Structures are given as C-alpha cells and as structure tokens.
Tab-separated table of C-alpha atoms in Angstrom:
chain	number	residue	atom	x	y	z
A	1	MET	CA	1.160	18.297	-28.276
A	2	ALA	CA	1.954	20.303	-31.675
A	3	ARG	CA	2.466	18.318	-34.777
A	4	ALA	CA	6.126	19.804	-35.087
A	5	ALA	CA	6.900	18.177	-31.715
A	6	LEU	CA	6.180	14.711	-32.777
A	7	SER	CA	8.888	12.190	-33.247
A	8	PRO	CA	9.025	8.356	-32.619
A	9	ASP	CA	10.172	9.041	-29.053
A	10	ALA	CA	7.398	11.450	-28.478
A	11	VAL	CA	4.869	8.973	-30.021
A	12	VAL	CA	6.090	6.271	-27.612
A	13	ALA	CA	5.830	8.748	-24.688
A	14	LEU	CA	2.228	9.471	-25.642
A	15	ALA	CA	1.528	5.665	-25.951
A	16	VAL	CA	3.177	5.083	-22.420
A	17	ALA	CA	0.783	7.861	-20.749
A	18	LEU	CA	-2.208	6.399	-22.531
A	19	VAL	CA	-1.404	2.799	-21.473
A	20	ASP	CA	-0.682	4.058	-17.814
A	21	GLU	CA	-3.977	5.778	-17.624
A	22	GLU	CA	-6.322	3.613	-19.505
A	23	GLY	CA	-4.587	0.229	-19.813
A	24	PRO	CA	-3.242	-1.808	-22.689
A	25	ALA	CA	-6.642	-2.371	-24.293
A	26	ALA	CA	-6.919	1.359	-25.034
A	27	LEU	CA	-3.784	1.516	-27.166
A	28	THR	CA	-4.644	2.390	-30.666
A	29	LEU	CA	-3.228	4.713	-33.241
A	30	SER	CA	-6.254	6.768	-33.260
A	31	ALA	CA	-6.033	7.195	-29.481
A	32	VAL	CA	-2.445	8.091	-29.633
A	33	ALA	CA	-3.095	10.614	-32.345
A	34	ALA	CA	-5.887	12.103	-30.404
A	35	ARG	CA	-3.589	12.695	-27.413
A	36	ALA	CA	-1.075	14.251	-29.978
A	37	GLY	CA	-3.685	16.605	-31.374
A	38	VAL	CA	-3.068	15.151	-34.884
A	39	ALA	CA	-5.099	13.025	-37.257
A	40	THR	CA	-4.036	9.385	-37.167
A	41	PRO	CA	-2.253	9.542	-40.634
A	42	SER	CA	0.192	12.084	-39.097
A	43	LEU	CA	1.512	9.320	-36.904
A	44	TYR	CA	2.641	7.193	-39.912
A	45	LYS	CA	5.493	9.629	-40.356
A	46	HIS	CA	6.832	8.325	-36.979
A	47	VAL	CA	5.695	4.772	-36.723
A	48	ARG	CA	4.634	2.436	-39.505
A	49	ASN	CA	1.640	0.800	-37.658
A	50	LEU	CA	0.462	-0.445	-34.369
A	51	ALA	CA	2.671	-3.435	-34.316
A	52	GLU	CA	5.756	-1.230	-34.565
A	53	LEU	CA	4.355	0.993	-31.826
A	54	ARG	CA	3.966	-2.123	-29.581
A	55	ASN	CA	7.438	-3.055	-30.419
A	56	LEU	CA	8.831	0.297	-29.411
A	57	LEU	CA	6.753	0.424	-26.281
A	58	SER	CA	8.147	-3.123	-25.342
A	59	VAL	CA	11.747	-1.830	-25.931
A	60	ARG	CA	11.383	1.126	-23.823
A	61	ILE	CA	9.508	-0.734	-20.941
A	62	LEU	CA	12.017	-3.529	-21.031
A	63	ASN	CA	14.885	-0.830	-20.791
A	64	GLU	CA	13.042	0.857	-17.854
A	65	MET	CA	12.821	-2.630	-16.094
A	66	ALA	CA	16.552	-3.182	-16.696
A	67	GLU	CA	17.294	0.156	-15.188
A	68	HIS	CA	15.166	-0.412	-12.327
A	69	ALA	CA	16.704	-3.943	-11.843
A	70	ASN	CA	20.230	-2.756	-12.372
A	71	ALA	CA	19.912	0.034	-9.730
A	72	ALA	CA	18.390	-2.411	-7.175
A	73	VAL	CA	21.141	-4.993	-7.447
A	74	LEU	CA	24.197	-2.523	-7.800
A	75	GLY	CA	26.636	-3.225	-5.059
A	76	ARG	CA	24.858	-6.366	-3.930
A	77	SER	CA	25.556	-10.101	-4.550
A	78	GLY	CA	24.375	-13.503	-3.690
A	79	ASP	CA	20.987	-13.862	-1.824
A	80	GLU	CA	20.914	-10.027	-1.230
A	81	ALA	CA	21.237	-9.296	-4.952
A	82	LEU	CA	18.680	-12.031	-5.889
A	83	ARG	CA	16.083	-10.579	-3.242
A	84	ALA	CA	16.661	-7.120	-4.540
A	85	LEU	CA	16.217	-8.285	-8.121
A	86	MET	CA	13.014	-10.086	-7.409
A	87	GLU	CA	11.593	-7.034	-5.335
A	88	ALA	CA	12.498	-4.677	-8.212
A	89	TRP	CA	10.613	-6.712	-10.556
A	90	ARG	CA	7.557	-6.826	-8.482
A	91	SER	CA	7.681	-3.249	-7.759
A	92	TYR	CA	8.027	-2.257	-11.423
A	93	VAL	CA	5.004	-4.365	-12.307
A	94	THR	CA	2.772	-3.235	-9.450
A	95	MET	CA	3.840	0.491	-10.125
A	96	HIS	CA	3.286	0.100	-13.892
A	97	PRO	CA	0.687	-2.781	-14.468
A	98	GLY	CA	-0.480	-1.429	-17.715
A	99	ARG	CA	3.140	-0.933	-19.051
A	100	TYR	CA	4.129	-4.281	-18.123
A	101	ALA	CA	1.047	-5.897	-19.565
A	102	ILE	CA	1.771	-4.433	-23.014
A	103	VAL	CA	5.221	-5.730	-23.148
A	104	ASN	CA	5.782	-8.313	-25.976
A	105	GLN	CA	6.715	-11.438	-23.969
A	106	THR	CA	7.646	-13.572	-26.992
A	107	PRO	CA	11.239	-13.278	-28.290
A	108	ASP	CA	11.205	-10.733	-31.069
A	109	PRO	CA	14.201	-9.084	-33.027
A	110	ALA	CA	13.013	-5.584	-32.219
A	111	THR	CA	12.797	-6.192	-28.520
A	112	ALA	CA	15.929	-8.730	-28.309
A	113	GLU	CA	18.570	-6.222	-27.265
A	114	ALA	CA	16.326	-4.558	-24.450
A	115	GLY	CA	15.307	-8.213	-23.391
A	116	ALA	CA	18.995	-9.183	-23.227
A	117	ARG	CA	19.831	-6.467	-21.037
A	118	LEU	CA	17.311	-7.724	-18.448
A	119	VAL	CA	18.362	-11.269	-18.819
A	120	ASP	CA	22.018	-10.277	-18.318
A	121	ILE	CA	21.119	-8.686	-14.980
A	122	LEU	CA	19.360	-11.899	-14.046
A	123	LEU	CA	22.457	-13.965	-14.994
A	124	ALA	CA	24.645	-11.755	-13.072
A	125	ALA	CA	22.700	-12.016	-9.948
A	126	LEU	CA	22.822	-15.763	-10.325
A	127	ARG	CA	26.693	-15.949	-10.668
A	128	ALA	CA	27.054	-16.043	-6.903
A	129	TYR	CA	25.461	-19.424	-6.955
A	130	GLY	CA	28.182	-20.824	-9.326
A	131	LEU	CA	25.601	-21.421	-12.117
A	132	GLU	CA	26.937	-21.425	-15.590
A	133	GLY	CA	25.636	-22.232	-19.260
A	134	SER	CA	22.460	-24.076	-19.090
A	135	ASP	CA	22.171	-24.365	-15.546
A	136	ALA	CA	22.255	-20.466	-15.254
A	137	ILE	CA	19.681	-20.286	-18.269
A	138	HIS	CA	17.185	-22.645	-16.324
A	139	ALA	CA	17.711	-20.766	-13.045
A	140	ALA	CA	17.103	-17.323	-14.799
A	141	ARG	CA	13.821	-18.821	-16.445
A	142	SER	CA	12.576	-20.147	-13.057
A	143	LEU	CA	13.238	-16.804	-11.411
A	144	ARG	CA	11.544	-14.873	-14.217
A	145	ALA	CA	8.565	-17.033	-14.181
A	146	ALA	CA	8.326	-16.746	-10.429
A	147	ALA	CA	8.567	-13.034	-10.272
A	148	HIS	CA	6.423	-12.550	-13.338
A	149	GLY	CA	3.766	-14.796	-12.349
A	150	PHE	CA	3.396	-13.366	-8.914
A	151	SER	CA	3.585	-9.816	-9.949
A	152	VAL	CA	1.061	-10.323	-12.811
A	153	LEU	CA	-1.422	-12.112	-10.372
A	154	GLU	CA	-0.931	-9.241	-7.819
A	155	ALA	CA	-1.508	-6.430	-10.411
A	156	ALA	CA	-4.683	-8.172	-11.709
A	157	GLY	CA	-6.098	-8.500	-8.013
A	158	ALA	CA	-6.062	-12.066	-8.179
A	159	PHE	CA	-4.924	-12.904	-4.790
A	160	GLY	CA	-8.316	-12.706	-2.867
A	161	LEU	CA	-7.198	-14.335	0.434
A	162	PRO	CA	-6.585	-11.975	3.488
A	163	GLU	CA	-2.967	-13.053	3.977
A	164	LYS	CA	-0.527	-10.331	3.314
A	165	LEU	CA	1.060	-10.338	-0.130
A	166	ASP	CA	4.373	-9.194	1.005
A	167	GLU	CA	4.745	-12.407	3.278
A	168	SER	CA	3.738	-14.569	0.320
A	169	TYR	CA	6.316	-12.805	-1.876
A	170	ASP	CA	8.943	-13.119	0.819
A	171	LEU	CA	8.075	-16.844	1.152
A	172	LEU	CA	8.478	-17.085	-2.738
A	173	ILE	CA	11.899	-15.362	-2.669
A	174	HIS	CA	12.996	-17.646	0.149
A	175	MET	CA	11.970	-20.755	-1.829
A	176	ILE	CA	13.858	-19.585	-4.905
A	177	ILE	CA	17.122	-18.736	-2.888
A	178	SER	CA	16.817	-22.056	-1.099
A	179	GLY	CA	16.422	-23.766	-4.057
A	180	LEU	CA	19.580	-22.166	-5.413
A	181	HIS	CA	21.467	-23.418	-2.517
A	182	THR	CA	20.380	-27.016	-2.804
A	183	PRO	CA	22.835	-29.060	-4.886
A	184	ARG	CA	21.223	-30.590	-8.027
C-alpha cells in the first residue's frame, strides 16, 4: 500500500488483516507499517500509538459484531431471536477468532458507543421475556458470558472430548432460554 493511501481506516484495515492472519500477538505498529510499506513513524500521522490502534480495532470489531447480530435477529423475536443472537455470536468468534481476541473487553470511552450497540441488540432480544431495568441487564450479562465463554473456548480448541460442539451449544442455548422462561 502506498503512503498516500494511508488513513486511520486504512491502518485499521491493515491491522485487522494482520490479526486475522497471524493472531493478536502479532499486532505491533512495526508489523502494520511493514504491511503498509512504510516506516513505523509514518503511522503516527494516522494513529497516536498502539493503544489507540487497539481501541480503533475494538470499535471496528464491535461494530461488525453488532451488524452480524442485528442481521441475525432481524424479523425474529422471543426464543427464535435469542437463539439467532447466540448463534451469531458464536459464528462471529469462530470465523474471526483473532479479531475477537483483540477486542478490548473492559469498558473504555473509545469503545463505549460500539459496545452499546451490541448491548442494545442483546436487550432488544430479551424484551420478549418481559425483562426491564436491572433484570434485563443481569440477563444480558448472563447471555454474553455464556456466548463469550463457549465461543472463546471453542476458538482456542479447548473442548477436547468427542461430543459434537453444536449439540453442546444447542444445550447451552436451551438452558439460557429455559432459564428466561422460569419465574424468578
């Protein structure tokens, strides 16, 4: 890529490609610069430092996840929407394990808006269960923890037993949905 074509978006795109191909540990400014065909200091015109690049990556990835989840739940409600949401979460992580691993998982002002889009989709999927306020937040956290945990373990190859992962995930979804139908 020629220097003139560089922009913050182009730098993020190069970083995404790097993470996809080589994993999160490969992300350095010098590796991104090498992909761009420029010296590392040339990147400082577009990103202040590696921390800012990580935040920009997180925003892009969270937005991608929100788009993926939104497309999955569109036109669905209740159990069908929740199942579609959980399947979308898992499919994104298994398709893009490096991207997902690089996402800043702690609340951060730079990623707050993108993260809020994803949370809003979770909360919308939970409305069919009559959950509001704190109850909806607790349910959204539980759903996120379940989908995140399973997907990260799967992407890492941590499920070594021969049983089919799809069956395990279907059981997890069933447990979440059943729990939401159980009066508290």
